[in-house]
């Protein structure tokens, strides 16, 4: 039996735009995701977040489900576009109170990608002024809920926002420019730091990063260098700034090479970014196996598709989720141990999960959760200070550009009736969370 530390947080995660629906109710203003999802061709299957899981109305039922899957914490995000109206503010008041009544900790994310469209019209994350708008919004949330919410996540996955939203055009706001990508990275990190400066005493805060451990495809110096450079791009840029107060030199050089002078980084910015955080939020989905690709633009490397032999001992035939993501729990352990070694901060796993379409008897997800929790446990045994784990997601929901086809939930959602059904994985999660331990049997 693998026991977790006393007080370990067992959470489930969602985000506002992916579950709430009710996009034009109670004074909510449009966000960049409303605009993007309504642009033809952007979302697989043509879905939008207009209805999603209708959690804005069904929140009581969702709170019951959080309890039913044994969670001691619910990670949800506040929709920035709702905080302009007292009715929106009151919604999260009710949700937070209902969670607390059930003994469930509200773990709140401030920015899970739903930037008000009006701010995008003024340049969005390319405009430094947006950072101040975010700090004001954060302060409003702290004022409203800081008496009851202890742990706050400032920004969710700045790397993904820059990569998919500003360079590849696959997420809102749909830009395609490498200089914009890097500008957005910096401004999102600055936004994190500004929010941390506003955090009331007694609360704890941290950023959530999408982190992917890197492995070179071969021992060749080129592949080793590619893995190191890409690790700077994906991981170290978002960690060193926050926890060391300096961006990694090799990554700054890389960014200057591909995007010109980084004059949007101003004196004093790194001090703001490094405002002490109380924890690091980690979203872990997979690893990256890297090969040098000198002719590729803008970055001279490529990710080797799944199944290739790798220097971390992987062999052909790495299993995949239905989203084509490699399932590699051992690299989760590697990541957590490395974070402890290099940064030494308390870690909160804010997301980990997988797409499997089995509607209710989702054996593969049960296995996935088991294997990833075993990986977390192994990291804790090796000294990683992991304070909790949140499964992504409580509910099947709107998976951004991939629409509704990709199901991550431990609770099934019928998108016709919006009926929720706890999957086998939800029952399994409850068993593990209540025992605070991984026992032998699955379900
Ligand atoms: C993460 C996002 C989350 C969800 C999962 C699958 O990148 O933070 O909203 O889409 O991936």
PDB file of C-alpha atoms in Angstrom, residues 119-345:
ATOM      1  CA  UNK A 119      -8.892  44.019 -23.586  1.00  0.00           C
ATOM      2  CA  UNK A 120      -7.924  42.035 -26.667  1.00  0.00           C
ATOM      3  CA  UNK A 121      -9.199  44.956 -28.730  1.00  0.00           C
ATOM      4  CA  UNK A 122      -6.546  47.058 -26.989  1.00  0.00           C
ATOM      5  CA  UNK A 123      -3.789  44.541 -27.717  1.00  0.00           C
ATOM      6  CA  UNK A 124      -4.477  41.817 -25.149  1.00  0.00           C
ATOM      7  CA  UNK A 125      -1.349  40.218 -23.703  1.00  0.00           C
ATOM      8  CA  UNK A 126       0.793  42.112 -26.193  1.00  0.00           C
ATOM      9  CA  UNK A 127      -0.143  45.310 -24.424  1.00  0.00           C
ATOM     10  CA  UNK A 128       1.653  45.888 -21.130  1.00  0.00           C
ATOM     11  CA  UNK A 129      -1.402  47.750 -19.826  1.00  0.00           C
ATOM     12  CA  UNK A 130      -3.283  44.430 -19.720  1.00  0.00           C
ATOM     13  CA  UNK A 131      -0.962  43.388 -16.895  1.00  0.00           C
ATOM     14  CA  UNK A 132      -2.301  46.248 -14.774  1.00  0.00           C
ATOM     15  CA  UNK A 133      -5.890  45.422 -15.715  1.00  0.00           C
ATOM     16  CA  UNK A 134      -5.173  41.875 -14.528  1.00  0.00           C
ATOM     17  CA  UNK A 135      -3.707  43.093 -11.232  1.00  0.00           C
ATOM     18  CA  UNK A 136      -6.869  45.152 -10.652  1.00  0.00           C
ATOM     19  CA  UNK A 137      -9.056  42.168 -11.453  1.00  0.00           C
ATOM     20  CA  UNK A 138      -6.985  39.960  -9.129  1.00  0.00           C
ATOM     21  CA  UNK A 139      -7.345  42.511  -6.332  1.00  0.00           C
ATOM     22  CA  UNK A 140     -11.113  42.533  -6.877  1.00  0.00           C
ATOM     23  CA  UNK A 141     -11.203  38.738  -6.528  1.00  0.00           C
ATOM     24  CA  UNK A 142      -9.009  38.808  -3.413  1.00  0.00           C
ATOM     25  CA  UNK A 143     -11.320  41.428  -1.879  1.00  0.00           C
ATOM     26  CA  UNK A 144     -14.407  39.436  -2.673  1.00  0.00           C
ATOM     27  CA  UNK A 145     -13.231  35.949  -1.721  1.00  0.00           C
ATOM     28  CA  UNK A 146      -9.868  36.222   0.054  1.00  0.00           C
ATOM     29  CA  UNK A 147     -11.534  35.701   3.417  1.00  0.00           C
ATOM     30  CA  UNK A 148     -12.541  32.194   2.346  1.00  0.00           C
ATOM     31  CA  UNK A 149     -10.152  31.117  -0.407  1.00  0.00           C
ATOM     32  CA  UNK A 150      -6.709  30.285   0.912  1.00  0.00           C
ATOM     33  CA  UNK A 151      -4.857  29.063  -2.198  1.00  0.00           C
ATOM     34  CA  UNK A 152      -4.894  31.008  -5.462  1.00  0.00           C
ATOM     35  CA  UNK A 153      -3.484  30.167  -8.863  1.00  0.00           C
ATOM     36  CA  UNK A 154      -2.680  33.325 -10.790  1.00  0.00           C
ATOM     37  CA  UNK A 155      -2.183  32.290 -14.412  1.00  0.00           C
ATOM     38  CA  UNK A 156      -2.747  28.918 -16.042  1.00  0.00           C
ATOM     39  CA  UNK A 157      -0.058  27.711 -18.468  1.00  0.00           C
ATOM     40  CA  UNK A 158       1.564  30.833 -19.925  1.00  0.00           C
ATOM     41  CA  UNK A 159       3.610  28.655 -22.289  1.00  0.00           C
ATOM     42  CA  UNK A 160       0.489  27.153 -23.854  1.00  0.00           C
ATOM     43  CA  UNK A 161      -1.157  30.576 -24.144  1.00  0.00           C
ATOM     44  CA  UNK A 162       1.843  31.963 -26.031  1.00  0.00           C
ATOM     45  CA  UNK A 163       2.424  28.873 -28.154  1.00  0.00           C
ATOM     46  CA  UNK A 164      -1.146  28.095 -29.193  1.00  0.00           C
ATOM     47  CA  UNK A 165      -2.695  31.545 -28.905  1.00  0.00           C
ATOM     48  CA  UNK A 166       0.067  33.767 -30.277  1.00  0.00           C
ATOM     49  CA  UNK A 167       2.359  31.637 -32.461  1.00  0.00           C
ATOM     50  CA  UNK A 168       0.332  28.772 -33.897  1.00  0.00           C
ATOM     51  CA  UNK A 169      -3.065  30.472 -33.982  1.00  0.00           C
ATOM     52  CA  UNK A 170      -4.786  27.345 -32.667  1.00  0.00           C
ATOM     53  CA  UNK A 171      -6.227  28.979 -29.553  1.00  0.00           C
ATOM     54  CA  UNK A 172      -7.721  32.398 -28.889  1.00  0.00           C
ATOM     55  CA  UNK A 173      -6.804  35.071 -29.793  1.00  0.00           C
ATOM     56  CA  UNK A 174      -5.487  33.216 -32.851  1.00  0.00           C
ATOM     57  CA  UNK A 175      -2.306  35.151 -33.655  1.00  0.00           C
ATOM     58  CA  UNK A 176       0.608  33.638 -35.576  1.00  0.00           C
ATOM     59  CA  UNK A 177       3.836  35.395 -34.760  1.00  0.00           C
ATOM     60  CA  UNK A 178       6.871  34.260 -32.790  1.00  0.00           C
ATOM     61  CA  UNK A 179       7.673  37.703 -31.403  1.00  0.00           C
ATOM     62  CA  UNK A 180       4.115  37.954 -30.144  1.00  0.00           C
ATOM     63  CA  UNK A 181       4.480  34.537 -28.539  1.00  0.00           C
ATOM     64  CA  UNK A 182       7.459  35.661 -26.482  1.00  0.00           C
ATOM     65  CA  UNK A 183       5.898  39.033 -25.642  1.00  0.00           C
ATOM     66  CA  UNK A 184       2.810  37.222 -24.333  1.00  0.00           C
ATOM     67  CA  UNK A 185       5.029  34.887 -22.258  1.00  0.00           C
ATOM     68  CA  UNK A 186       6.676  37.831 -20.560  1.00  0.00           C
ATOM     69  CA  UNK A 187       3.497  39.785 -19.939  1.00  0.00           C
ATOM     70  CA  UNK A 188       1.741  36.725 -18.505  1.00  0.00           C
ATOM     71  CA  UNK A 189       4.636  36.151 -16.112  1.00  0.00           C
ATOM     72  CA  UNK A 190       4.532  39.809 -15.171  1.00  0.00           C
ATOM     73  CA  UNK A 191       0.788  39.484 -14.604  1.00  0.00           C
ATOM     74  CA  UNK A 192       1.486  36.597 -12.240  1.00  0.00           C
ATOM     75  CA  UNK A 193       3.979  38.724 -10.311  1.00  0.00           C
ATOM     76  CA  UNK A 194       1.648  41.724 -10.107  1.00  0.00           C
ATOM     77  CA  UNK A 195      -1.175  39.523  -8.806  1.00  0.00           C
ATOM     78  CA  UNK A 196       1.176  38.065  -6.199  1.00  0.00           C
ATOM     79  CA  UNK A 197       1.916  41.606  -5.030  1.00  0.00           C
ATOM     80  CA  UNK A 198      -1.806  42.109  -4.437  1.00  0.00           C
ATOM     81  CA  UNK A 199      -2.273  38.809  -2.545  1.00  0.00           C
ATOM     82  CA  UNK A 200      -3.595  39.411   0.980  1.00  0.00           C
ATOM     83  CA  UNK A 201      -1.668  38.187   4.003  1.00  0.00           C
ATOM     84  CA  UNK A 202      -2.805  34.726   5.014  1.00  0.00           C
ATOM     85  CA  UNK A 203      -3.436  33.607   1.425  1.00  0.00           C
ATOM     86  CA  UNK A 204      -1.061  31.516  -0.661  1.00  0.00           C
ATOM     87  CA  UNK A 205      -0.438  31.946  -4.353  1.00  0.00           C
ATOM     88  CA  UNK A 206       1.385  30.392  -7.261  1.00  0.00           C
ATOM     89  CA  UNK A 207       1.471  30.127 -11.022  1.00  0.00           C
ATOM     90  CA  UNK A 208       0.482  26.960 -12.855  1.00  0.00           C
ATOM     91  CA  UNK A 209       2.857  25.885 -15.602  1.00  0.00           C
ATOM     92  CA  UNK A 210       2.454  23.197 -18.239  1.00  0.00           C
ATOM     93  CA  UNK A 211       5.707  21.346 -17.716  1.00  0.00           C
ATOM     94  CA  UNK A 212       7.126  18.608 -19.903  1.00  0.00           C
ATOM     95  CA  UNK A 213      10.305  16.751 -19.035  1.00  0.00           C
ATOM     96  CA  UNK A 214      12.660  16.595 -21.996  1.00  0.00           C
ATOM     97  CA  UNK A 215      14.759  13.720 -23.282  1.00  0.00           C
ATOM     98  CA  UNK A 216      17.129  13.750 -26.237  1.00  0.00           C
ATOM     99  CA  UNK A 217      16.249  11.298 -28.974  1.00  0.00           C
ATOM    100  CA  UNK A 218      19.868  10.149 -29.199  1.00  0.00           C
ATOM    101  CA  UNK A 219      23.154  10.758 -27.409  1.00  0.00           C
ATOM    102  CA  UNK A 220      24.373  12.940 -30.285  1.00  0.00           C
ATOM    103  CA  UNK A 221      25.540  16.358 -29.107  1.00  0.00           C
ATOM    104  CA  UNK A 222      23.005  17.964 -31.469  1.00  0.00           C
ATOM    105  CA  UNK A 223      20.050  16.112 -29.991  1.00  0.00           C
ATOM    106  CA  UNK A 224      21.291  16.701 -26.460  1.00  0.00           C
ATOM    107  CA  UNK A 225      21.577  20.432 -27.200  1.00  0.00           C
ATOM    108  CA  UNK A 226      18.116  20.478 -28.817  1.00  0.00           C
ATOM    109  CA  UNK A 227      16.584  18.891 -25.717  1.00  0.00           C
ATOM    110  CA  UNK A 228      18.330  21.415 -23.493  1.00  0.00           C
ATOM    111  CA  UNK A 229      17.225  24.409 -25.599  1.00  0.00           C
ATOM    112  CA  UNK A 230      13.660  23.230 -25.838  1.00  0.00           C
ATOM    113  CA  UNK A 231      13.649  22.624 -22.087  1.00  0.00           C
ATOM    114  CA  UNK A 232      14.491  26.309 -21.705  1.00  0.00           C
ATOM    115  CA  UNK A 233      11.659  27.278 -24.021  1.00  0.00           C
ATOM    116  CA  UNK A 234       9.029  25.049 -22.373  1.00  0.00           C
ATOM    117  CA  UNK A 235      10.115  24.828 -18.742  1.00  0.00           C
ATOM    118  CA  UNK A 236      13.015  26.929 -17.471  1.00  0.00           C
ATOM    119  CA  UNK A 237      11.803  30.250 -18.868  1.00  0.00           C
ATOM    120  CA  UNK A 238       8.649  29.900 -16.752  1.00  0.00           C
ATOM    121  CA  UNK A 239      10.433  28.618 -13.648  1.00  0.00           C
ATOM    122  CA  UNK A 240      13.684  30.574 -13.412  1.00  0.00           C
ATOM    123  CA  UNK A 241      11.919  33.915 -13.730  1.00  0.00           C
ATOM    124  CA  UNK A 242       9.482  33.113 -10.963  1.00  0.00           C
ATOM    125  CA  UNK A 243      11.795  31.237  -8.600  1.00  0.00           C
ATOM    126  CA  UNK A 244      15.251  32.636  -9.387  1.00  0.00           C
ATOM    127  CA  UNK A 245      14.422  36.160 -10.496  1.00  0.00           C
ATOM    128  CA  UNK A 246      16.301  35.786 -13.791  1.00  0.00           C
ATOM    129  CA  UNK A 247      15.396  34.297 -17.134  1.00  0.00           C
ATOM    130  CA  UNK A 248      17.771  31.556 -18.314  1.00  0.00           C
ATOM    131  CA  UNK A 249      20.549  33.071 -20.411  1.00  0.00           C
ATOM    132  CA  UNK A 250      20.440  30.410 -23.153  1.00  0.00           C
ATOM    133  CA  UNK A 251      16.698  30.935 -23.603  1.00  0.00           C
ATOM    134  CA  UNK A 252      17.065  34.718 -23.772  1.00  0.00           C
ATOM    135  CA  UNK A 253      19.675  34.231 -26.495  1.00  0.00           C
ATOM    136  CA  UNK A 254      17.413  31.824 -28.350  1.00  0.00           C
ATOM    137  CA  UNK A 255      14.507  34.265 -28.158  1.00  0.00           C
ATOM    138  CA  UNK A 256      16.654  37.149 -29.382  1.00  0.00           C
ATOM    139  CA  UNK A 257      17.767  35.035 -32.316  1.00  0.00           C
ATOM    140  CA  UNK A 258      14.228  34.223 -33.402  1.00  0.00           C
ATOM    141  CA  UNK A 259      12.421  37.444 -32.404  1.00  0.00           C
ATOM    142  CA  UNK A 260      14.899  40.337 -32.217  1.00  0.00           C
ATOM    143  CA  UNK A 261      15.623  42.524 -29.196  1.00  0.00           C
ATOM    144  CA  UNK A 262      13.512  41.679 -26.176  1.00  0.00           C
ATOM    145  CA  UNK A 263      12.857  45.321 -25.356  1.00  0.00           C
ATOM    146  CA  UNK A 264       9.473  44.526 -23.818  1.00  0.00           C
ATOM    147  CA  UNK A 265      11.399  43.163 -20.813  1.00  0.00           C
ATOM    148  CA  UNK A 266      12.020  46.248 -18.684  1.00  0.00           C
ATOM    149  CA  UNK A 267      14.240  46.944 -15.719  1.00  0.00           C
ATOM    150  CA  UNK A 268      12.619  45.710 -12.547  1.00  0.00           C
ATOM    151  CA  UNK A 269      10.254  43.277 -14.290  1.00  0.00           C
ATOM    152  CA  UNK A 270      12.071  40.234 -12.998  1.00  0.00           C
ATOM    153  CA  UNK A 271      11.788  41.503  -9.435  1.00  0.00           C
ATOM    154  CA  UNK A 272       8.026  41.653  -9.887  1.00  0.00           C
ATOM    155  CA  UNK A 273       7.902  38.212 -11.485  1.00  0.00           C
ATOM    156  CA  UNK A 274       9.927  36.786  -8.599  1.00  0.00           C
ATOM    157  CA  UNK A 275       7.586  38.138  -5.901  1.00  0.00           C
ATOM    158  CA  UNK A 276       7.669  35.174  -3.507  1.00  0.00           C
ATOM    159  CA  UNK A 277       5.176  32.441  -4.405  1.00  0.00           C
ATOM    160  CA  UNK A 278       4.067  29.891  -1.860  1.00  0.00           C
ATOM    161  CA  UNK A 279       3.817  26.993  -4.276  1.00  0.00           C
ATOM    162  CA  UNK A 280       4.262  25.947  -7.895  1.00  0.00           C
ATOM    163  CA  UNK A 281       1.256  24.591  -9.786  1.00  0.00           C
ATOM    164  CA  UNK A 282       2.220  21.772 -12.145  1.00  0.00           C
ATOM    165  CA  UNK A 283       0.172  20.527 -15.064  1.00  0.00           C
ATOM    166  CA  UNK A 284       1.641  17.300 -16.347  1.00  0.00           C
ATOM    167  CA  UNK A 285       0.408  15.478 -19.409  1.00  0.00           C
ATOM    168  CA  UNK A 286       3.444  14.039 -21.160  1.00  0.00           C
ATOM    169  CA  UNK A 287       7.142  14.221 -21.966  1.00  0.00           C
ATOM    170  CA  UNK A 288       8.966  15.607 -25.008  1.00  0.00           C
ATOM    171  CA  UNK A 289      11.535  13.555 -26.888  1.00  0.00           C
ATOM    172  CA  UNK A 290      13.637  15.990 -28.911  1.00  0.00           C
ATOM    173  CA  UNK A 291      15.722  15.803 -32.041  1.00  0.00           C
ATOM    174  CA  UNK A 292      17.793  18.578 -33.588  1.00  0.00           C
ATOM    175  CA  UNK A 293      16.268  19.965 -36.807  1.00  0.00           C
ATOM    176  CA  UNK A 294      18.563  22.828 -37.862  1.00  0.00           C
ATOM    177  CA  UNK A 295      16.393  23.870 -40.792  1.00  0.00           C
ATOM    178  CA  UNK A 296      13.192  24.255 -38.863  1.00  0.00           C
ATOM    179  CA  UNK A 297      11.748  27.697 -38.155  1.00  0.00           C
ATOM    180  CA  UNK A 298      11.556  29.406 -35.774  1.00  0.00           C
ATOM    181  CA  UNK A 299      13.012  26.858 -33.361  1.00  0.00           C
ATOM    182  CA  UNK A 300      15.678  24.420 -34.647  1.00  0.00           C
ATOM    183  CA  UNK A 301      14.326  21.177 -33.218  1.00  0.00           C
ATOM    184  CA  UNK A 302      11.424  18.776 -33.463  1.00  0.00           C
ATOM    185  CA  UNK A 303       9.444  16.566 -31.150  1.00  0.00           C
ATOM    186  CA  UNK A 304       9.893  12.925 -32.114  1.00  0.00           C
ATOM    187  CA  UNK A 305       6.527  11.247 -32.461  1.00  0.00           C
ATOM    188  CA  UNK A 306       5.566   8.564 -29.959  1.00  0.00           C
ATOM    189  CA  UNK A 307       7.031   5.145 -29.854  1.00  0.00           C
ATOM    190  CA  UNK A 308      10.623   5.993 -30.709  1.00  0.00           C
ATOM    191  CA  UNK A 309      13.445   4.642 -28.558  1.00  0.00           C
ATOM    192  CA  UNK A 310      14.752   7.341 -26.250  1.00  0.00           C
ATOM    193  CA  UNK A 311      17.596   8.015 -23.896  1.00  0.00           C
ATOM    194  CA  UNK A 312      15.259   7.717 -20.893  1.00  0.00           C
ATOM    195  CA  UNK A 313      14.939   4.041 -21.625  1.00  0.00           C
ATOM    196  CA  UNK A 314      11.648   4.239 -23.516  1.00  0.00           C
ATOM    197  CA  UNK A 315      11.204   1.715 -26.269  1.00  0.00           C
ATOM    198  CA  UNK A 316       9.025   1.385 -29.320  1.00  0.00           C
ATOM    199  CA  UNK A 317       5.321   1.160 -28.688  1.00  0.00           C
ATOM    200  CA  UNK A 318       4.757   3.801 -26.006  1.00  0.00           C
ATOM    201  CA  UNK A 319       1.029   3.683 -25.205  1.00  0.00           C
ATOM    202  CA  UNK A 320      -1.045   6.715 -26.158  1.00  0.00           C
ATOM    203  CA  UNK A 321      -4.232   8.369 -25.009  1.00  0.00           C
ATOM    204  CA  UNK A 322      -6.955   8.844 -27.603  1.00  0.00           C
ATOM    205  CA  UNK A 323      -5.681  12.386 -28.044  1.00  0.00           C
ATOM    206  CA  UNK A 324      -2.368  10.927 -29.247  1.00  0.00           C
ATOM    207  CA  UNK A 325      -0.500  11.923 -26.077  1.00  0.00           C
ATOM    208  CA  UNK A 326       2.194   9.508 -24.933  1.00  0.00           C
ATOM    209  CA  UNK A 327       1.437   7.885 -21.591  1.00  0.00           C
ATOM    210  CA  UNK A 328       4.700   8.071 -19.681  1.00  0.00           C
ATOM    211  CA  UNK A 329       4.182   8.135 -15.917  1.00  0.00           C
ATOM    212  CA  UNK A 330       7.890   7.564 -15.213  1.00  0.00           C
ATOM    213  CA  UNK A 331       8.676  10.966 -16.680  1.00  0.00           C
ATOM    214  CA  UNK A 332       6.192  12.478 -14.213  1.00  0.00           C
ATOM    215  CA  UNK A 333       8.425  11.209 -11.405  1.00  0.00           C
ATOM    216  CA  UNK A 334      11.492  12.583 -13.209  1.00  0.00           C
ATOM    217  CA  UNK A 335       9.829  15.984 -13.528  1.00  0.00           C
ATOM    218  CA  UNK A 336       8.785  16.267  -9.888  1.00  0.00           C
ATOM    219  CA  UNK A 337      12.167  15.147  -8.567  1.00  0.00           C
ATOM    220  CA  UNK A 338      13.914  17.617 -10.851  1.00  0.00           C
ATOM    221  CA  UNK A 339      11.633  20.478  -9.745  1.00  0.00           C
ATOM    222  CA  UNK A 340      12.484  19.697  -6.145  1.00  0.00           C
ATOM    223  CA  UNK A 341      16.194  19.595  -6.936  1.00  0.00           C
ATOM    224  CA  UNK A 342      16.318  22.751  -9.046  1.00  0.00           C
ATOM    225  CA  UNK A 343      13.688  24.955  -7.388  1.00  0.00           C
ATOM    226  CA  UNK A 344      12.919  23.456  -3.965  1.00  0.00           C
ATOM    227  CA  UNK A 345       9.367  24.775  -3.735  1.00  0.00           C
TER     228      UNK A 345
END
